[in-house]
Short mmCIF file of C-alpha atoms in Angstrom, two decimals:
data_model
loop_
_atom_site.label_atom_id
_atom_site.label_comp_id
_atom_site.label_asym_id
_atom_site.label_seq_id
_atom_site.Cartn_x
_atom_site.Cartn_y
_atom_site.Cartn_z
CA UNK C 1 -0.05 -0.20 -0.01
CA UNK C 2 2.72 2.70 0.75
CA UNK C 3 4.56 1.56 -2.89
CA UNK C 4 1.40 2.56 -4.75
CA UNK C 5 1.07 5.81 -3.23
CA UNK C 6 4.93 6.39 -3.26
CA UNK C 7 4.98 6.16 -7.39
CA UNK C 8 1.64 7.86 -8.03
CA UNK C 9 3.09 11.59 -7.61
CA UNK C 10 5.63 10.84 -10.61
CA UNK C 11 2.82 9.92 -12.75
CA UNK C 12 0.60 12.69 -11.58
CA UNK C 13 4.03 15.08 -13.10
CA UNK C 14 4.24 13.30 -16.01
CA UNK C 15 0.94 14.75 -17.22
CA UNK C 16 1.16 18.00 -15.63
CA UNK C 17 4.64 18.40 -18.49
CA UNK C 18 2.58 17.83 -21.17
CA UNK C 19 0.95 20.54 -22.33
CA UNK C 20 4.08 22.26 -21.40
CA UNK C 21 5.92 19.73 -24.20
CA UNK C 22 3.27 20.57 -26.59
CA UNK C 23 3.35 24.40 -26.08
CA UNK C 24 7.16 24.08 -26.79
CA UNK C 25 6.27 21.98 -30.18
CA UNK C 26 4.43 24.69 -31.37
CA UNK C 27 6.85 27.30 -30.69
CA UNK C 28 9.73 25.41 -32.29
CA UNK C 29 7.31 24.68 -35.58
CA UNK C 30 7.17 28.61 -35.56
CA UNK C 31 10.11 29.22 -34.99
CA UNK C 32 10.90 26.73 -38.28
CA UNK C 33 8.08 28.70 -40.57
CA UNK C 34 9.72 31.78 -39.61
CA UNK C 35 13.18 30.55 -40.17
CA UNK C 36 11.70 29.02 -43.60
CA UNK C 37 9.82 32.98 -44.41
CA UNK C 38 13.18 34.78 -43.68
CA UNK C 39 15.40 32.52 -45.84
CA UNK C 40 12.62 32.71 -49.16
CA UNK C 41 12.38 36.37 -48.89
CA UNK C 42 16.54 36.94 -48.98
CA UNK C 43 16.46 34.46 -52.13
CA UNK C 44 13.59 35.81 -53.65
CA UNK C 45 14.66 40.07 -52.94
CA UNK C 46 16.74 40.36 -56.04
CA UNK C 47 13.38 40.09 -57.62
CA UNK C 48 11.61 42.68 -55.64
CA UNK C 49 14.48 45.29 -56.41
CA UNK C 50 13.10 48.38 -58.24
CA UNK C 51 16.09 49.80 -60.77
CA UNK C 52 17.55 52.70 -60.74
CA UNK C 53 17.17 53.06 -64.85
CA UNK C 54 13.00 53.32 -64.26
CA UNK C 55 13.51 55.84 -61.18
CA UNK C 56 15.33 57.93 -63.89
CA UNK C 57 13.28 57.53 -67.14
CA UNK C 58 10.63 59.04 -64.47
CA UNK C 59 12.90 62.16 -63.62
CA UNK C 60 13.79 62.57 -67.60
CA UNK C 61 10.09 62.85 -68.22
CA UNK C 62 9.15 65.33 -66.01
CA UNK C 63 12.12 67.29 -66.60
CA UNK C 64 11.05 66.89 -70.18
CA UNK C 65 7.59 68.01 -69.11
CA UNK C 66 8.95 71.09 -67.15
CA UNK C 67 11.60 72.24 -69.97
CA UNK C 68 8.48 72.09 -72.73
CA UNK C 69 5.77 74.04 -70.86
CA UNK C 70 8.26 77.20 -72.05
CA UNK C 71 7.95 76.11 -75.77
CA UNK C 72 10.43 78.19 -76.70
CA UNK C 73 13.55 80.32 -76.04
CA UNK C 74 14.54 82.99 -77.33
CA UNK C 75 16.97 84.27 -75.16
CA UNK C 76 18.68 87.04 -78.27
CA UNK C 77 17.00 89.67 -80.14
CA UNK C 78 18.78 91.30 -82.86
CA UNK C 79 17.47 95.27 -84.02
CA UNK C 80 18.63 96.96 -86.21
CA UNK C 81 18.13 100.51 -88.54
CA UNK C 82 19.40 99.69 -92.46
CA UNK C 83 18.57 102.58 -95.36
CA UNK C 84 17.99 100.64 -98.74
CA UNK C 85 17.90 102.10 -102.85
CA UNK C 86 15.89 100.69 -104.51
CA UNK C 87 15.16 101.60 -108.52
CA UNK C 88 13.25 100.74 -111.17
CA UNK C 89 13.59 101.29 -115.00
CA UNK C 90 11.07 101.88 -118.74
CA UNK C 91 11.84 100.75 -121.32
CA UNK C 92 11.10 101.00 -125.04
CA UNK C 93 13.17 98.71 -126.64
CA UNK C 94 16.93 99.71 -125.83
CA UNK C 95 16.21 103.14 -124.75
CA UNK C 96 15.22 104.31 -121.33
CA UNK C 97 12.11 106.93 -120.97
CA UNK C 98 12.82 107.10 -117.22
CA UNK C 99 14.03 105.59 -114.23
CA UNK C 100 12.08 105.60 -110.21
CA UNK C 101 14.09 105.62 -107.40
CA UNK C 102 13.29 104.53 -104.47
CA UNK C 103 15.18 104.90 -100.88
CA UNK C 104 13.25 103.25 -97.88
CA UNK C 105 14.80 103.06 -94.36
CA UNK C 106 13.62 99.75 -92.51
CA UNK C 107 13.29 98.72 -88.79
CA UNK C 108 13.63 95.04 -88.60
CA UNK C 109 14.26 92.88 -85.70
CA UNK C 110 15.31 89.14 -85.86
CA UNK C 111 15.34 85.89 -82.85
CA UNK C 112 17.35 83.45 -82.02
CA UNK C 113 17.31 80.85 -79.38
CA UNK C 114 16.51 77.95 -79.24
CA UNK C 115 13.20 74.92 -79.75
CA UNK C 116 12.39 72.90 -76.94
CA UNK C 117 10.54 70.87 -78.05
CA UNK C 118 13.04 69.42 -79.55
CA UNK C 119 13.97 67.93 -76.44
CA UNK C 120 13.39 64.63 -75.50
CA UNK C 121 14.12 62.03 -72.64
CA UNK C 122 17.68 61.00 -74.01
CA UNK C 123 17.97 64.64 -73.41
CA UNK C 124 18.66 64.44 -70.31
CA UNK C 125 20.94 62.66 -67.72
CA UNK C 126 21.66 62.31 -64.19
CA UNK C 127 24.99 61.26 -62.89
CA UNK C 128 25.25 61.11 -59.20
CA UNK C 129 23.25 64.44 -57.59
CA UNK C 130 24.44 65.71 -61.05
CA UNK C 131 21.30 66.37 -64.09
CA UNK C 132 22.50 66.93 -67.38
CA UNK C 133 20.43 68.80 -70.07
CA UNK C 134 21.97 68.70 -73.63
CA UNK C 135 20.27 71.40 -75.35
CA UNK C 136 19.77 70.98 -79.36
CA UNK C 137 21.62 73.97 -81.69
CA UNK C 138 19.78 77.29 -81.35
CA UNK C 139 18.47 79.07 -84.98
CA UNK C 140 17.12 81.78 -85.88
CA UNK C 141 13.29 81.71 -84.86
CA UNK C 142 12.20 84.71 -86.00
CA UNK C 143 12.47 87.94 -87.90
CA UNK C 144 9.63 90.57 -89.10
CA UNK C 145 10.19 94.27 -91.10
CA UNK C 146 8.07 96.63 -88.11
CA UNK C 147 6.48 98.76 -90.88
CA UNK C 148 5.09 101.05 -87.93
CA UNK C 149 8.61 102.11 -87.16
CA UNK C 150 9.80 101.20 -91.47
CA UNK C 151 9.25 104.21 -94.36
CA UNK C 152 9.83 105.68 -97.32
CA UNK C 153 12.13 108.36 -97.32
CA UNK C 154 12.97 109.45 -101.04
CA UNK C 155 10.61 108.35 -104.12
CA UNK C 156 11.31 109.70 -107.38
CA UNK C 157 10.09 109.15 -110.76
CA UNK C 158 12.46 111.12 -112.76
CA UNK C 159 12.28 113.66 -115.47
CA UNK C 160 8.57 114.51 -116.30
CA UNK C 161 7.85 111.64 -114.43
CA UNK C 162 8.74 109.30 -116.37
CA UNK C 163 10.37 106.83 -114.96
CA UNK C 164 7.04 103.72 -114.03
CA UNK C 165 4.33 104.83 -110.87
CA UNK C 166 6.01 101.44 -108.87
CA UNK C 167 5.50 101.74 -105.22
CA UNK C 168 4.01 99.70 -103.69
CA UNK C 169 6.48 97.28 -105.88
CA UNK C 170 9.50 98.59 -105.18
CA UNK C 171 8.13 98.79 -101.62
CA UNK C 172 8.06 95.26 -100.99
CA UNK C 173 11.05 94.95 -102.67
CA UNK C 174 12.99 97.63 -100.76
CA UNK C 175 11.76 95.86 -97.18
CA UNK C 176 12.81 92.05 -98.53
CA UNK C 177 15.84 93.38 -98.66
CA UNK C 178 15.67 95.36 -95.48
CA UNK C 179 15.24 91.73 -94.04
CA UNK C 180 18.60 89.89 -95.55
CA UNK C 181 20.66 92.41 -94.47
CA UNK C 182 19.58 92.49 -90.87
CA UNK C 183 19.38 88.47 -90.57
CA UNK C 184 22.65 88.70 -92.25
CA UNK C 185 24.08 91.75 -89.20
CA UNK C 186 22.79 89.57 -87.52
CA UNK C 187 24.69 86.13 -88.12
CA UNK C 188 27.75 88.05 -88.44
CA UNK C 189 27.06 89.54 -84.90
CA UNK C 190 27.51 86.14 -83.68
CA UNK C 191 23.43 85.83 -82.25
CA UNK C 192 23.50 82.48 -82.23
CA UNK C 193 26.49 81.28 -80.09
CA UNK C 194 24.64 84.70 -78.28
CA UNK C 195 21.33 82.81 -77.96
CA UNK C 196 24.05 79.20 -76.81
CA UNK C 197 25.21 81.30 -74.06
CA UNK C 198 22.29 83.27 -72.71
CA UNK C 199 19.82 79.36 -73.41
CA UNK C 200 22.36 78.39 -70.35
CA UNK C 201 22.05 80.72 -67.59
CA UNK C 202 18.56 80.70 -68.36
CA UNK C 203 17.61 77.32 -68.50
CA UNK C 204 19.73 76.20 -65.32
CA UNK C 205 17.87 78.29 -63.72
CA UNK C 206 14.40 76.97 -64.56
CA UNK C 207 16.01 74.09 -63.63
CA UNK C 208 17.76 74.90 -59.99
CA UNK C 209 14.61 74.03 -58.40
CA UNK C 210 14.30 70.25 -59.78
CA UNK C 211 16.19 69.16 -55.97
CA UNK C 212 19.48 67.63 -57.81
CA UNK C 213 22.53 69.82 -55.86
CA UNK C 214 23.82 70.76 -59.49
CA UNK C 215 22.17 71.54 -63.05
CA UNK C 216 24.67 71.31 -65.67
CA UNK C 217 23.61 72.54 -69.22
CA UNK C 218 25.46 71.28 -72.72
CA UNK C 219 25.01 73.24 -75.53
CA UNK C 220 24.99 72.01 -79.22
CA UNK C 221 27.08 74.29 -81.43
CA UNK C 222 24.92 76.52 -84.13
CA UNK C 223 24.52 75.52 -87.69
CA UNK C 224 24.80 77.52 -90.62
CA UNK C 225 22.60 80.87 -90.42
CA UNK C 226 19.83 81.09 -92.20
CA UNK C 227 19.72 84.54 -94.28
CA UNK C 228 16.16 84.58 -96.24
CA UNK C 229 16.66 85.81 -100.33
CA UNK C 230 14.94 88.72 -101.22
CA UNK C 231 12.67 87.41 -102.83
CA UNK C 232 11.58 85.03 -100.01
CA UNK C 233 9.81 87.39 -97.55
CA UNK C 234 6.64 86.25 -97.20
CA UNK C 235 3.93 88.74 -95.77
CA UNK C 236 3.52 87.12 -91.86
CA UNK C 237 6.91 88.75 -91.79
CA UNK C 238 6.06 92.18 -92.04
CA UNK C 239 4.25 93.92 -89.03
CA UNK C 240 1.79 96.07 -89.21
#
Protein backbone atom coordinates (compact mmCIF):
# COMPACT_ATOMS: atom_id res chain seq x y z
CA UNK A 1 0.00 0.00 0.00
CA UNK A 2 2.84 2.37 0.74
CA UNK A 3 4.57 1.53 -2.59
CA UNK A 4 1.46 2.45 -4.65
CA UNK A 5 1.14 5.78 -2.92
CA UNK A 6 4.80 6.64 -3.49
CA UNK A 7 4.67 5.97 -7.30
CA UNK A 8 1.60 8.11 -8.09
CA UNK A 9 3.16 11.63 -7.79
CA UNK A 10 5.76 11.12 -10.61
CA UNK A 11 3.08 9.91 -13.01
CA UNK A 12 0.94 12.94 -12.20
CA UNK A 13 3.96 15.23 -12.89
CA UNK A 14 4.46 13.70 -16.36
CA UNK A 15 0.84 14.34 -17.31
CA UNK A 16 1.08 17.87 -15.96
CA UNK A 17 4.12 18.54 -18.16
CA UNK A 18 2.53 17.26 -21.37
CA UNK A 19 0.81 20.59 -22.15
CA UNK A 20 4.12 22.39 -21.67
CA UNK A 21 5.83 19.96 -24.05
CA UNK A 22 3.06 20.56 -26.58
CA UNK A 23 3.46 24.36 -26.30
CA UNK A 24 7.21 24.06 -26.75
CA UNK A 25 6.69 22.02 -29.91
CA UNK A 26 4.37 24.65 -31.36
CA UNK A 27 6.90 27.41 -30.57
CA UNK A 28 9.68 25.37 -32.18
CA UNK A 29 7.56 24.73 -35.25
CA UNK A 30 6.69 28.43 -35.58
CA UNK A 31 10.35 29.39 -35.20
CA UNK A 32 11.33 27.01 -38.00
CA UNK A 33 8.53 28.39 -40.19
CA UNK A 34 9.64 31.98 -39.59
CA UNK A 35 13.24 31.09 -40.44
CA UNK A 36 12.03 29.50 -43.66
CA UNK A 37 10.07 32.63 -44.60
CA UNK A 38 13.07 34.87 -43.90
CA UNK A 39 15.33 32.66 -45.99
CA UNK A 40 12.76 32.67 -48.78
CA UNK A 41 12.56 36.46 -48.74
CA UNK A 42 16.33 36.67 -48.94
CA UNK A 43 16.27 34.39 -51.97
CA UNK A 44 13.67 36.39 -53.89
CA UNK A 45 14.69 39.86 -52.66
CA UNK A 46 16.75 40.65 -55.80
CA UNK A 47 13.58 40.17 -57.85
CA UNK A 48 11.71 42.62 -55.65
CA UNK A 49 14.15 45.49 -56.08
CA UNK A 50 13.22 48.46 -58.31
CA UNK A 51 16.02 49.30 -60.72
CA UNK A 52 17.51 52.77 -61.02
CA UNK A 53 16.63 52.93 -64.72
CA UNK A 54 12.93 53.27 -63.95
CA UNK A 55 13.49 56.15 -61.51
CA UNK A 56 15.80 57.85 -64.01
CA UNK A 57 13.21 57.59 -66.76
CA UNK A 58 10.60 59.22 -64.55
CA UNK A 59 12.96 62.08 -63.69
CA UNK A 60 13.79 62.58 -67.38
CA UNK A 61 10.11 62.70 -68.30
CA UNK A 62 9.34 65.28 -65.61
CA UNK A 63 12.26 67.48 -66.66
CA UNK A 64 11.27 67.27 -70.33
CA UNK A 65 7.70 68.25 -69.49
CA UNK A 66 8.93 71.18 -67.41
CA UNK A 67 11.21 72.38 -70.22
CA UNK A 68 8.63 71.95 -72.97
CA UNK A 69 6.16 74.00 -70.96
CA UNK A 70 8.28 77.00 -71.92
CA UNK A 71 7.90 76.03 -75.64
CA UNK A 72 10.50 78.38 -77.13
CA UNK A 73 13.37 80.02 -75.33
CA UNK A 74 14.09 83.34 -77.01
CA UNK A 75 17.40 84.47 -75.63
CA UNK A 76 18.72 87.07 -78.09
CA UNK A 77 17.01 89.81 -80.10
CA UNK A 78 18.93 91.77 -82.73
CA UNK A 79 17.38 95.02 -83.97
CA UNK A 80 18.69 97.31 -86.67
CA UNK A 81 17.67 100.14 -88.94
CA UNK A 82 19.05 100.21 -92.46
CA UNK A 83 18.72 102.27 -95.64
CA UNK A 84 17.86 100.33 -98.80
CA UNK A 85 17.78 101.93 -102.28
CA UNK A 86 15.64 100.37 -105.01
CA UNK A 87 14.90 101.41 -108.57
CA UNK A 88 13.04 100.42 -111.71
CA UNK A 89 13.37 101.63 -115.32
CA UNK A 90 10.86 102.07 -118.11
CA UNK A 91 12.22 100.74 -121.37
CA UNK A 92 11.29 101.31 -124.99
CA UNK A 93 13.24 98.71 -126.82
CA UNK A 94 16.83 99.30 -125.82
CA UNK A 95 16.10 102.89 -124.91
CA UNK A 96 15.42 103.99 -121.30
CA UNK A 97 12.52 106.42 -121.17
CA UNK A 98 12.71 107.05 -117.42
CA UNK A 99 13.79 105.67 -114.07
CA UNK A 100 12.08 105.56 -110.68
CA UNK A 101 14.17 105.59 -107.50
CA UNK A 102 12.87 104.71 -104.04
CA UNK A 103 14.92 105.05 -100.87
CA UNK A 104 13.56 103.00 -97.99
CA UNK A 105 14.53 103.21 -94.32
CA UNK A 106 13.64 99.89 -92.78
CA UNK A 107 13.61 98.73 -89.16
CA UNK A 108 13.59 95.04 -88.35
CA UNK A 109 14.22 92.52 -85.60
CA UNK A 110 15.70 89.04 -85.57
CA UNK A 111 14.97 86.61 -82.70
CA UNK A 112 17.29 83.70 -81.96
CA UNK A 113 16.98 80.99 -79.36
CA UNK A 114 16.31 77.33 -78.67
CA UNK A 115 13.35 75.28 -79.85
CA UNK A 116 12.67 73.39 -76.62
CA UNK A 117 10.20 71.06 -78.36
CA UNK A 118 13.25 69.21 -79.73
CA UNK A 119 14.31 68.12 -76.23
CA UNK A 120 13.44 64.49 -75.35
CA UNK A 121 14.32 61.92 -72.69
CA UNK A 122 17.64 61.20 -74.41
CA UNK A 123 18.61 64.84 -73.82
CA UNK A 124 18.41 64.32 -70.04
CA UNK A 125 21.03 62.46 -68.01
CA UNK A 126 21.50 62.00 -64.28
CA UNK A 127 24.91 61.37 -62.80
CA UNK A 128 24.67 61.09 -59.04
CA UNK A 129 23.17 64.35 -57.80
CA UNK A 130 23.95 66.18 -61.05
CA UNK A 131 21.29 66.73 -63.73
CA UNK A 132 22.76 67.10 -67.25
CA UNK A 133 20.67 68.61 -70.04
CA UNK A 134 21.91 68.74 -73.64
CA UNK A 135 20.29 71.49 -75.69
CA UNK A 136 19.56 71.38 -79.43
CA UNK A 137 21.47 73.88 -81.57
CA UNK A 138 20.27 77.50 -81.50
CA UNK A 139 18.44 78.85 -84.51
CA UNK A 140 16.78 81.91 -85.94
CA UNK A 141 13.27 81.74 -84.55
CA UNK A 142 11.77 84.77 -86.26
CA UNK A 143 12.56 87.72 -88.54
CA UNK A 144 10.23 90.64 -88.97
CA UNK A 145 10.06 94.15 -90.32
CA UNK A 146 8.22 96.73 -88.27
CA UNK A 147 6.42 98.87 -90.83
CA UNK A 148 5.38 101.33 -88.12
CA UNK A 149 9.05 102.23 -87.64
CA UNK A 150 9.95 101.97 -91.33
CA UNK A 151 9.24 104.50 -94.06
CA UNK A 152 9.87 105.63 -97.61
CA UNK A 153 12.50 108.36 -97.34
CA UNK A 154 12.70 109.36 -100.97
CA UNK A 155 10.68 108.61 -104.12
CA UNK A 156 11.53 110.07 -107.53
CA UNK A 157 10.19 109.16 -110.96
CA UNK A 158 12.81 111.18 -112.73
CA UNK A 159 12.54 113.75 -115.53
CA UNK A 160 8.92 114.54 -116.36
CA UNK A 161 7.83 111.63 -114.18
CA UNK A 162 8.65 109.29 -117.01
CA UNK A 163 9.75 106.56 -114.61
CA UNK A 164 7.19 103.83 -113.83
CA UNK A 165 4.83 104.54 -110.95
CA UNK A 166 5.57 101.36 -108.99
CA UNK A 167 5.60 102.34 -105.32
CA UNK A 168 4.10 99.06 -103.98
CA UNK A 169 6.50 96.88 -105.97
CA UNK A 170 9.58 98.90 -105.02
CA UNK A 171 8.55 99.09 -101.36
CA UNK A 172 8.04 95.32 -101.17
CA UNK A 173 11.44 94.75 -102.78
CA UNK A 174 13.01 97.17 -100.28
CA UNK A 175 11.41 95.33 -97.38
CA UNK A 176 12.76 92.00 -98.61
CA UNK A 177 16.24 93.43 -98.94
CA UNK A 178 15.91 95.05 -95.50
CA UNK A 179 15.09 91.70 -93.90
CA UNK A 180 18.00 89.99 -95.65
CA UNK A 181 20.44 92.74 -94.60
CA UNK A 182 19.33 92.76 -90.96
CA UNK A 183 19.50 88.97 -90.69
CA UNK A 184 22.95 88.92 -92.30
CA UNK A 185 24.12 91.57 -89.83
CA UNK A 186 22.71 89.55 -86.91
CA UNK A 187 24.58 86.46 -88.11
CA UNK A 188 27.81 88.43 -88.50
CA UNK A 189 27.42 89.68 -84.93
CA UNK A 190 27.21 86.06 -83.69
CA UNK A 191 23.56 86.04 -82.67
CA UNK A 192 23.47 82.21 -82.52
CA UNK A 193 26.51 81.98 -80.23
CA UNK A 194 24.97 84.61 -77.97
CA UNK A 195 21.73 82.62 -77.93
CA UNK A 196 23.66 79.54 -76.79
CA UNK A 197 25.33 81.39 -73.95
CA UNK A 198 22.13 82.99 -72.69
CA UNK A 199 20.13 79.76 -73.03
CA UNK A 200 22.65 78.00 -70.80
CA UNK A 201 22.12 80.55 -68.03
CA UNK A 202 18.34 80.79 -68.45
CA UNK A 203 17.71 77.04 -68.44
CA UNK A 204 20.00 76.44 -65.47
CA UNK A 205 17.94 78.99 -63.54
CA UNK A 206 14.70 77.32 -64.67
CA UNK A 207 15.81 73.87 -63.45
CA UNK A 208 17.47 74.90 -60.20
CA UNK A 209 14.41 73.81 -58.17
CA UNK A 210 14.28 70.24 -59.50
CA UNK A 211 15.91 68.86 -56.34
CA UNK A 212 19.35 68.25 -57.84
CA UNK A 213 22.45 69.62 -56.19
CA UNK A 214 23.91 70.63 -59.55
CA UNK A 215 22.41 71.35 -62.97
CA UNK A 216 24.76 71.21 -65.95
CA UNK A 217 23.62 72.59 -69.32
CA UNK A 218 25.46 71.40 -72.43
CA UNK A 219 25.01 73.48 -75.58
CA UNK A 220 25.31 72.35 -79.19
CA UNK A 221 27.24 74.31 -81.79
CA UNK A 222 24.93 76.31 -84.08
CA UNK A 223 24.29 75.29 -87.66
CA UNK A 224 24.53 77.71 -90.56
CA UNK A 225 22.74 80.98 -89.85
CA UNK A 226 19.67 81.14 -92.10
CA UNK A 227 19.57 84.31 -94.21
CA UNK A 228 16.42 84.82 -96.31
CA UNK A 229 16.78 85.76 -99.96
CA UNK A 230 15.56 89.11 -101.21
CA UNK A 231 12.63 87.29 -102.85
CA UNK A 232 11.80 85.15 -99.82
CA UNK A 233 9.81 87.60 -97.70
CA UNK A 234 6.28 86.47 -96.99
CA UNK A 235 3.58 88.85 -95.84
CA UNK A 236 3.58 87.46 -92.30
CA UNK A 237 7.13 88.72 -91.88
CA UNK A 238 5.85 92.28 -92.11
CA UNK A 239 4.56 93.51 -88.77
CA UNK A 240 1.87 96.11 -89.39
